[in-house]
mmCIF file of C-alpha atoms in Angstrom:
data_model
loop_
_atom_site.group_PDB
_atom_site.id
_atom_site.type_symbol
_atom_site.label_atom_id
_atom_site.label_comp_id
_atom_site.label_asym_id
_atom_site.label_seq_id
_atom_site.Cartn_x
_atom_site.Cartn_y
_atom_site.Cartn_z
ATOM 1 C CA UNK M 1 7.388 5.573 -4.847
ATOM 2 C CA UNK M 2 9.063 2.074 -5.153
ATOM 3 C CA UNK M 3 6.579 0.760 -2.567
ATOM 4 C CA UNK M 4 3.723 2.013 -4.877
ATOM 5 C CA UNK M 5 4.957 0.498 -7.680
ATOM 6 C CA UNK M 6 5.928 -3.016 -5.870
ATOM 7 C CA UNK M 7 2.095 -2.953 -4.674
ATOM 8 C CA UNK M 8 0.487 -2.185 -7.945
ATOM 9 C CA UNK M 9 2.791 -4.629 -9.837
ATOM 10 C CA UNK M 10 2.464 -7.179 -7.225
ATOM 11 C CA UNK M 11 5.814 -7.847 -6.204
ATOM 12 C CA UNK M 12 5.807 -9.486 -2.990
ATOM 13 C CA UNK M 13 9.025 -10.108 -2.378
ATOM 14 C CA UNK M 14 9.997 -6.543 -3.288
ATOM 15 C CA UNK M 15 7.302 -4.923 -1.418
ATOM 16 C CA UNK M 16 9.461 -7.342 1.867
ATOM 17 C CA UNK M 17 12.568 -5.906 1.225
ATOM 18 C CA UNK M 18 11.366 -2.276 0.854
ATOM 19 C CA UNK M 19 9.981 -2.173 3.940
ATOM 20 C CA UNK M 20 12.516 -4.293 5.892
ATOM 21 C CA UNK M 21 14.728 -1.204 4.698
ATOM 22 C CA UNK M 22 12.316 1.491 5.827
ATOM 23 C CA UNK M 23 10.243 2.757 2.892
ATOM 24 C CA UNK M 24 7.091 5.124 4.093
ATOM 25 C CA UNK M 25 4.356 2.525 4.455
ATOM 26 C CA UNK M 26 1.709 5.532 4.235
ATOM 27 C CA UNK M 27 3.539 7.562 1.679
ATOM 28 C CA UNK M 28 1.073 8.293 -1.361
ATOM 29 C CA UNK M 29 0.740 9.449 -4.643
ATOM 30 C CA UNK M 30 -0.218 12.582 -6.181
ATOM 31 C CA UNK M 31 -3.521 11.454 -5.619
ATOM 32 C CA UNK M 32 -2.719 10.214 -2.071
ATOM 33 C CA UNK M 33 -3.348 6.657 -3.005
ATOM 34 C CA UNK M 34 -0.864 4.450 -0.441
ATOM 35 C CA UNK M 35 0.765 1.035 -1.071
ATOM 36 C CA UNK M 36 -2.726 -0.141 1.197
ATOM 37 C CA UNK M 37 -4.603 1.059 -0.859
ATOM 38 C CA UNK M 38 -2.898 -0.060 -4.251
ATOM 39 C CA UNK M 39 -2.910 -3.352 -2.549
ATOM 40 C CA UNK M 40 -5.997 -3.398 -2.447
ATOM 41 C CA UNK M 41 -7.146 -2.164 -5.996
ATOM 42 C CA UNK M 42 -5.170 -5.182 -7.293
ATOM 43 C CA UNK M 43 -6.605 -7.792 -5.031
ATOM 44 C CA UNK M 44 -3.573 -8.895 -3.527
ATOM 45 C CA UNK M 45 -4.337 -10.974 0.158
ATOM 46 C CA UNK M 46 -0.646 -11.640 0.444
ATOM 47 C CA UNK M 47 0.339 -7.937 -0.020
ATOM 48 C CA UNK M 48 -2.613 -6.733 2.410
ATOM 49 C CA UNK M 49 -1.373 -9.152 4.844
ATOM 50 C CA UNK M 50 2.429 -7.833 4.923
ATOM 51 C CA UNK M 51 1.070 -3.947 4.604
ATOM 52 C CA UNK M 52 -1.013 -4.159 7.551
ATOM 53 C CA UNK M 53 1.269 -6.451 9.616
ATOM 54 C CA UNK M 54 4.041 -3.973 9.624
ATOM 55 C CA UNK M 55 1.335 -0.930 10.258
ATOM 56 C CA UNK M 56 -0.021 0.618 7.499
ATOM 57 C CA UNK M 57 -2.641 3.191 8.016
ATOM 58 C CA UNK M 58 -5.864 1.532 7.172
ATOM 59 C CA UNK M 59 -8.115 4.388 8.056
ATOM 60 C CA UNK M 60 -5.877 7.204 5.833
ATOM 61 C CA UNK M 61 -7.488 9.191 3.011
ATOM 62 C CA UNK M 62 -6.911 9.788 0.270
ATOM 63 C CA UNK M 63 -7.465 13.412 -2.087
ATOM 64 C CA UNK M 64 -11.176 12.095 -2.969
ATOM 65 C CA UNK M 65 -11.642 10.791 1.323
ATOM 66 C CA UNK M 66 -11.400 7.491 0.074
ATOM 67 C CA UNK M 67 -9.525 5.079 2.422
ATOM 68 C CA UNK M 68 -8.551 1.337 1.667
ATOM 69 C CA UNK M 69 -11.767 -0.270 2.313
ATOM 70 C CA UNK M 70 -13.464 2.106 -0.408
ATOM 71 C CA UNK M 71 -11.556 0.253 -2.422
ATOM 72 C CA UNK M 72 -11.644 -3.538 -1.342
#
């Protein structure tokens, strides 16, 4: 999704305006890996901070029951 690829390219501002204009915060992959959890793989505080702020699912799973924090 756009928000996927905001998160794992680190495009703040982007990732902002996506969900300002109602992009699926807990919409995964094919692997069920969410923007959360992208945000985390790439180590981005400022990303985290905006994901979780607007409500992003920090306990969701994905395929392999890993959530974010599995990958922090």
């Amino acid at each position: 999704t756009p928000l996927l690829y905001s998160c794992s390219s680190e495009n703040e501002k982007m990732v902002s305006f996506l969900i300002e204009n109602g992009a699926d915060l807990n919409k995964g992959n094919k692997y069920g890996n969410t923007p959360l959890m992208m945000a985390c793989i790439r180590r981005n505080a400022k990303i985290l901070e905006i994901l979780i702020g607007k409500g992003a699912n920090v306990n969701k799973e994905n395929k392999h029951g890993n959530t974010p924090l599995s990958f922090a």
